[in-house]
Short mmCIF file of C-alpha atoms in Angstrom, two decimals:
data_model
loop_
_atom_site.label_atom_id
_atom_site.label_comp_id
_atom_site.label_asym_id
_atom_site.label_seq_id
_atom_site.Cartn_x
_atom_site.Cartn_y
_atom_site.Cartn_z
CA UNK A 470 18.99 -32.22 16.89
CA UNK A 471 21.53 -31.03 15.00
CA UNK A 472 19.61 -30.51 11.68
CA UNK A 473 16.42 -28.58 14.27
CA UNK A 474 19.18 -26.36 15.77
CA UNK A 475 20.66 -25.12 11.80
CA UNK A 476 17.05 -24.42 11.11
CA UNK A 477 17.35 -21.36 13.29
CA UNK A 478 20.11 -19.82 11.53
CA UNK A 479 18.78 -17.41 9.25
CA UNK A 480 20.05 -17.80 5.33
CA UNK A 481 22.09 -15.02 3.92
CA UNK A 482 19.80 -12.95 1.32
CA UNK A 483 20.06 -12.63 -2.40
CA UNK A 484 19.73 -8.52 -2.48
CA UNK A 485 21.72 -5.85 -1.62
CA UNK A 486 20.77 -3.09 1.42
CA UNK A 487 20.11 -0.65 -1.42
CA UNK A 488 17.54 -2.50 -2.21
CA UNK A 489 16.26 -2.94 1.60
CA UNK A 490 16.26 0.69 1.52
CA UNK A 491 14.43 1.03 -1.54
CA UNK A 492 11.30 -1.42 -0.08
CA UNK A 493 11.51 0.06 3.22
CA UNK A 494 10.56 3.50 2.17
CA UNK A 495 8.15 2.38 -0.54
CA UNK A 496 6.77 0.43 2.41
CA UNK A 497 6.61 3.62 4.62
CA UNK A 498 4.79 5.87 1.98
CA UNK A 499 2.30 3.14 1.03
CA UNK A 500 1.24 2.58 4.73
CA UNK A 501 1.22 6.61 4.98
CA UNK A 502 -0.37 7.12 1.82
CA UNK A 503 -3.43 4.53 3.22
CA UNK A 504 -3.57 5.93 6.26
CA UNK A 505 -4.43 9.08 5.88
CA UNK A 506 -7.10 8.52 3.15
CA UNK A 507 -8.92 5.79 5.39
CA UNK A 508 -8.55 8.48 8.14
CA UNK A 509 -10.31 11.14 5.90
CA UNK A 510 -12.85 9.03 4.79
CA UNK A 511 -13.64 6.40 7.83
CA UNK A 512 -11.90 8.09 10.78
CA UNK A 513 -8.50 7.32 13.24
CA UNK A 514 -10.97 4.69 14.97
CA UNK A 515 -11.17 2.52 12.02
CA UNK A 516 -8.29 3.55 10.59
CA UNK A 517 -5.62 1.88 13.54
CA UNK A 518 -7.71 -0.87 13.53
CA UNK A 519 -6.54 -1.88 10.03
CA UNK A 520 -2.96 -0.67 10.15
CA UNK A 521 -1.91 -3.94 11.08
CA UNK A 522 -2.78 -5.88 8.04
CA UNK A 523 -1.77 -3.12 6.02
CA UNK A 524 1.61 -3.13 7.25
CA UNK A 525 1.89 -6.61 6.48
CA UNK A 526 0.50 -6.08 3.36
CA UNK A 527 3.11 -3.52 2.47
CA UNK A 528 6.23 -5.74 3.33
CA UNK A 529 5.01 -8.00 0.71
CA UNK A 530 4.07 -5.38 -2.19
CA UNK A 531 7.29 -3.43 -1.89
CA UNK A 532 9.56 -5.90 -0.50
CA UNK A 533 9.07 -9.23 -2.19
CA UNK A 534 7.15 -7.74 -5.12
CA UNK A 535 8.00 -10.80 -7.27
CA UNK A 536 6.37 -13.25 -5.40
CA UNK A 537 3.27 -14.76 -5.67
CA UNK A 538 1.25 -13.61 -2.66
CA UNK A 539 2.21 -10.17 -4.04
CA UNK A 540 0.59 -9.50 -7.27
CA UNK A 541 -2.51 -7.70 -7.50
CA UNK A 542 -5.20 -9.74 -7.42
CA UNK A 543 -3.71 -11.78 -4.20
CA UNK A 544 -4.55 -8.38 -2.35
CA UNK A 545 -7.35 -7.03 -3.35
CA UNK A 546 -8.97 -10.60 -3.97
CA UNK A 547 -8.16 -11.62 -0.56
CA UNK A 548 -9.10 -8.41 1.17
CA UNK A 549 -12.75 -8.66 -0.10
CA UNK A 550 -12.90 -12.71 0.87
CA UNK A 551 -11.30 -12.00 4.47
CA UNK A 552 -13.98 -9.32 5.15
CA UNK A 553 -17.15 -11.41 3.85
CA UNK A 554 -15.90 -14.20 5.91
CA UNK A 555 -15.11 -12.24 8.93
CA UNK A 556 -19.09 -11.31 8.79
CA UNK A 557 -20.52 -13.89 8.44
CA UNK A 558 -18.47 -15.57 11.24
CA UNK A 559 -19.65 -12.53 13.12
CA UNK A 560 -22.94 -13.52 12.42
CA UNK A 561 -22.91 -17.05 13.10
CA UNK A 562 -20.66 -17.29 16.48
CA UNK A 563 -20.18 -13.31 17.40
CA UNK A 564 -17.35 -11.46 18.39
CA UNK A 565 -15.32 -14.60 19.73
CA UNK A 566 -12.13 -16.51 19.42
CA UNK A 567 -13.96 -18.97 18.00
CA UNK A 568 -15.08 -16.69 15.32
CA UNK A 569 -11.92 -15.54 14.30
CA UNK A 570 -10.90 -18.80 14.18
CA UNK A 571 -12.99 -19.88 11.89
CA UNK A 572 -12.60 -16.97 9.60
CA UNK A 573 -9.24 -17.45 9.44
CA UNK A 574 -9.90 -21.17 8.68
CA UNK A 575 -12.59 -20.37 5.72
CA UNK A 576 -10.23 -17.30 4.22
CA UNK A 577 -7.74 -19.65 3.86
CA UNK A 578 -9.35 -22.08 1.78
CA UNK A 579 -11.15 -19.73 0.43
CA UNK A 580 -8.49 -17.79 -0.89
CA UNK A 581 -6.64 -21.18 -2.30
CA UNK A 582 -10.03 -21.81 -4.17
CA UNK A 583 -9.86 -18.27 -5.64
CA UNK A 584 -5.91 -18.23 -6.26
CA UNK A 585 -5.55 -15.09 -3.93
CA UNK A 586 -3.82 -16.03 -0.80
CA UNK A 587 -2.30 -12.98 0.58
CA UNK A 588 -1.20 -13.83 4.66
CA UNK A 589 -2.53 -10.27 5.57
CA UNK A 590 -5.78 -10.86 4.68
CA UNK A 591 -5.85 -13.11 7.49
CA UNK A 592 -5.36 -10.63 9.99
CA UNK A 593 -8.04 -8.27 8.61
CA UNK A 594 -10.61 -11.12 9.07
CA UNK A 595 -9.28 -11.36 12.56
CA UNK A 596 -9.29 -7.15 13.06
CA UNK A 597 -13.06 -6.98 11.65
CA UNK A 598 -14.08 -10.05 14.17
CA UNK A 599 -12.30 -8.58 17.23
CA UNK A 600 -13.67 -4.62 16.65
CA UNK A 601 -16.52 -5.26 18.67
CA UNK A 602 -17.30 -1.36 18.54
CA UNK A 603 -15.93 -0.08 15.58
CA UNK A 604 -15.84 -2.36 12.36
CA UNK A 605 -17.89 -5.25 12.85
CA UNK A 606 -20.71 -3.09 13.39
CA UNK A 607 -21.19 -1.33 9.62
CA UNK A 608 -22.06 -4.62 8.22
CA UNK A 609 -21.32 -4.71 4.16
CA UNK A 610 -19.89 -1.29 4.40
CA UNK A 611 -16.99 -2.15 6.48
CA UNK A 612 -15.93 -3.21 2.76
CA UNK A 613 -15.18 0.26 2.46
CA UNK A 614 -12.24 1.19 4.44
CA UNK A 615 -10.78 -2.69 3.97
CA UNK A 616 -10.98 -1.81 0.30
CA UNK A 617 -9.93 1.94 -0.06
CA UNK A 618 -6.95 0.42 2.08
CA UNK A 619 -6.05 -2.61 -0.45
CA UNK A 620 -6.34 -0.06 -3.22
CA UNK A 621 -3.88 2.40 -1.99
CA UNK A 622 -1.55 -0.06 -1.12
CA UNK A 623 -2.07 -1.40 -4.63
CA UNK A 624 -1.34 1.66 -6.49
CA UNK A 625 1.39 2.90 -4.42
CA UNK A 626 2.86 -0.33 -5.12
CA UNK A 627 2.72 0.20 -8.88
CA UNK A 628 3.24 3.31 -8.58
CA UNK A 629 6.71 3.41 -6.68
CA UNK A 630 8.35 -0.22 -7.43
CA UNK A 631 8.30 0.86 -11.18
CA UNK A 632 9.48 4.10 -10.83
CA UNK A 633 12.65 2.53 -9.22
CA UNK A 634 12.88 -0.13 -11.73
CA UNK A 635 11.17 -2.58 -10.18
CA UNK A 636 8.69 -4.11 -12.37
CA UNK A 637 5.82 -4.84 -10.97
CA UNK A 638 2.60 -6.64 -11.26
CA UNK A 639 4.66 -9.72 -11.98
CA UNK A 640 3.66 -10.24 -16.11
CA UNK A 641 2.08 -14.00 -16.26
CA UNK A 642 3.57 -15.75 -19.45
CA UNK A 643 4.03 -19.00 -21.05
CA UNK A 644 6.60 -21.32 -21.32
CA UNK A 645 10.27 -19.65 -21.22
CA UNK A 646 12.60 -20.54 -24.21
CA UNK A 647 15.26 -22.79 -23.07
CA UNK A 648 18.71 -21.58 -22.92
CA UNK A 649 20.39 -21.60 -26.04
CA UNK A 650 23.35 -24.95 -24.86
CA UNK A 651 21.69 -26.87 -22.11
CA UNK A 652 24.34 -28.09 -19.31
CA UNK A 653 27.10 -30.76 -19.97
CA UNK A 654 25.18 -34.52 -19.94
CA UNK A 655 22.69 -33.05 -19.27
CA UNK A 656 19.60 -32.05 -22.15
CA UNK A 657 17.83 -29.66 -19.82
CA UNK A 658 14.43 -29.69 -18.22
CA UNK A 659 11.02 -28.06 -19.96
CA UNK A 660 8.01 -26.35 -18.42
CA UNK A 661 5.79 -30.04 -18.07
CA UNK A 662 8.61 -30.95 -16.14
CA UNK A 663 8.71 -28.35 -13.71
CA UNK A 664 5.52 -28.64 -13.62
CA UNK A 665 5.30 -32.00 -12.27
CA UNK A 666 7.85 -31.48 -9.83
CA UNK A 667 5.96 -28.77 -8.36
CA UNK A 668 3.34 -30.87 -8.15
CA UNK A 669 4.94 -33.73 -6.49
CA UNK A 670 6.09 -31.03 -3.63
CA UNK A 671 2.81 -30.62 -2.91
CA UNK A 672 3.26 -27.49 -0.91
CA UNK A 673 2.93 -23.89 -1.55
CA UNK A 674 6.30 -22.05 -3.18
CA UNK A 675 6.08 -18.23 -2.98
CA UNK A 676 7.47 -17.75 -6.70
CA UNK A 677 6.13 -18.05 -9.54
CA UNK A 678 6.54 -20.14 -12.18
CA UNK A 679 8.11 -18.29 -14.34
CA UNK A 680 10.39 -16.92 -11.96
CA UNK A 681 11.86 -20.56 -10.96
CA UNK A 682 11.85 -21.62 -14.45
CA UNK A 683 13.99 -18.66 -14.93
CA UNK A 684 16.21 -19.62 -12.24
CA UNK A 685 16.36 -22.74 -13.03
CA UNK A 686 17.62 -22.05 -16.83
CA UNK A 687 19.88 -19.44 -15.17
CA UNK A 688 21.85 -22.25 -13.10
CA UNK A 689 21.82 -24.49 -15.50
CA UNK A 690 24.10 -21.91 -17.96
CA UNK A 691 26.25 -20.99 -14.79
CA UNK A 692 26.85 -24.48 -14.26
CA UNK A 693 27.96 -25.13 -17.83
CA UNK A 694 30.17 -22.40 -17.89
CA UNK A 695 32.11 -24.05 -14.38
CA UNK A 696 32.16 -27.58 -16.22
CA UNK A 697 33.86 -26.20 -19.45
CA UNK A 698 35.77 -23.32 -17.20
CA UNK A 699 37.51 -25.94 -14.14
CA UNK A 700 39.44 -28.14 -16.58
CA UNK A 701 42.96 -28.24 -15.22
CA UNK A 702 45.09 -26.72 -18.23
CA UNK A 703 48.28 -27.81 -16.94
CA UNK A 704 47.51 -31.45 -16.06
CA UNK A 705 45.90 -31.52 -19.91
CA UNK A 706 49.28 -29.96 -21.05
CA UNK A 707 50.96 -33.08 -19.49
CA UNK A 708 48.97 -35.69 -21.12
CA UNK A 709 48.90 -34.17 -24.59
CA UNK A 710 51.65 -35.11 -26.68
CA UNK A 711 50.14 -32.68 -29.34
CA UNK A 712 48.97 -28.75 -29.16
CA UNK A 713 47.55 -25.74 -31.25
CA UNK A 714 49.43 -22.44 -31.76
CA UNK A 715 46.86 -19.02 -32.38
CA UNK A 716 48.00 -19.62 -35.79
CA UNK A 717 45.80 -23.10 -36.67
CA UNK A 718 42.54 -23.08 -37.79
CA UNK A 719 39.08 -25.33 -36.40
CA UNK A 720 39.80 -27.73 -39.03
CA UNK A 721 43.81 -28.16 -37.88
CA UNK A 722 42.19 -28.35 -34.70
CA UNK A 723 39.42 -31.37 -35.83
CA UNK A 724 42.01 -32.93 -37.54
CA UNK A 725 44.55 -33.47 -34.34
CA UNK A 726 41.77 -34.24 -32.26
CA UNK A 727 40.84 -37.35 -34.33
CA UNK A 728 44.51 -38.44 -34.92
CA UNK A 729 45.36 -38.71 -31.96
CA UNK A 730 41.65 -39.98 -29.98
CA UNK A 731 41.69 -36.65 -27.91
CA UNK A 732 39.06 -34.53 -26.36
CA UNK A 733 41.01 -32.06 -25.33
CA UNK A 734 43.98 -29.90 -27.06
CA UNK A 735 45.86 -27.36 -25.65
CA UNK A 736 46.08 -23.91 -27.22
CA UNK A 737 49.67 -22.36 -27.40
CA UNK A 738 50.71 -18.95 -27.48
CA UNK A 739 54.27 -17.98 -28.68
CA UNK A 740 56.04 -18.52 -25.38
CA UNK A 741 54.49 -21.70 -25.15
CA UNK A 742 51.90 -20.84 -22.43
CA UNK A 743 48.57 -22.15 -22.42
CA UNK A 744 46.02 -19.47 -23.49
CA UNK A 745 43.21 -21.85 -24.09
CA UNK A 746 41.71 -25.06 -24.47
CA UNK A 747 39.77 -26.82 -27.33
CA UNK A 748 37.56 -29.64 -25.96
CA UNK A 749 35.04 -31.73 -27.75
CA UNK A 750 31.53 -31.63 -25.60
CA UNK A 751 28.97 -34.48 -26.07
#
């Protein structure tokens, strides 16, 4: 019970409120910017229809730009499939829960098959199945507005996150170099193995690839810095019958540690206080 209650609490996030204020007008201007086009070509009618999905579209393209469902072709890739699917469940069961359903169902899979999932899209299959009067009527064309609106969103998104240093689409590369030391013990991990651990998760992880593997190289370095950084100077001091002044050189330094079956030798200054350590890392 204890673990379903913590489950609630929400985690602390990784940016900073200037950046919540940076996606949350870029958000605003791409939902604007939209709106009024698909109100000067296709009307209010159709327009509030799809306002939903667009809004939902925007959190993801301004505010979590880096993820997977937010690169280009996730929109406009599941857009289109969430629209075709949405008629044709039209067609086959009419302007039903049963339907939507089942649009929602097919854009799903669909979009897995076609590496494009994009949650929104979901809701515009729902919004085309449940306009009874407005867009499930124009057939094919209803491609239009669902379109102009992905589009928009699109370029607003490259548009805006760039010009305030956010890059965006996400660049697809191969394998990241490793970091230059790999962690204490430890000889690091490579892209095949990341690889396979995503695989044995088995569920879907809005990053990318490269953005975990990046992470992941990232915390390995951070933790090799604590390792070499928490070594208690003072109880070393203790234990060490011998020490370095500023004044010895590497090989002084090589030459102690081997007399005297050390890893570690303390580094002197002139008022005998430790200023450093010299450790031998396997």
């Amino acid at each position: 019970m204890k673990n379903l209650l913590r489950s609630f609490i929400p985690q602390s996030l990784n940016t900073h409120p200037a950046e919540w204020s940076r996606a949350a007008i870029g958000a605003c201007l791409g939902i604007f910017v939209s709106a009024v086009f698909c109100r000067e070509l296709f009307g209010i009618d159709i327009t509030l229809h799809l306002l939903g999905p667009v809004g939902a579209s925007a959190v993801l393209l301004f505010a979590v730009s880096t993820g997977a469902l937010a690169q280009p072709w996730s929109i406009l890739g599941s857009y289109l499939i969430a629209a075709l699917v949405a008629l044709v469940s039209v067609k086959l069961f009419g302007n039903t829960i049963i339907a939507a359903s089942v649009a929602v169902c097919s854009s799903i899979v669909l979009m897995c098959i076609f590496r494009c999932l994009h949650p929104p899209a979901a809701a515009v299959a729902i919004c085309i199945v449940t306009s009874k009067n407005e867009l499930s009527p124009m057939g094919l064309h209803v491609l239009g507005p669902v379109m102009l609106n992905a589009v928009c969103l699109l370029a607003g998104a490259l548009i805006y996150n760039n010009l305030t240093r956010v890059r965006y689409p996400k660049a697809h590369v191969g394998e990241l170099p490793a970091p230059q030391q790999a962690p204490i013990g430890n000889e690091g991990f490579n892209a095949e193995d990341l690889e396979k651990a995503l695989e044995e998760m088995g569920a879907f992880v809005d990053v990318s690839r490269e953005d975990l593997e990046a992470i992941l190289h990232k915390t390995e370095a951070h933790a090799l810095r604590r390792n070499r950084s928490d070594i208690d100077a003072a109880r070393i001091v203790s234990r060490s019958t011998e020490s370095l002044s500023l004044e010895h050189s590497m090989a002084d330094a090589m030459t102690l540690l081997a007399k005297n079956d050390s890893k570690y030798l303390p580094v002197l200054d002139g008022d005998k206080k430790v200023v450093g350590i010299i450790s031998l890392v396997k």
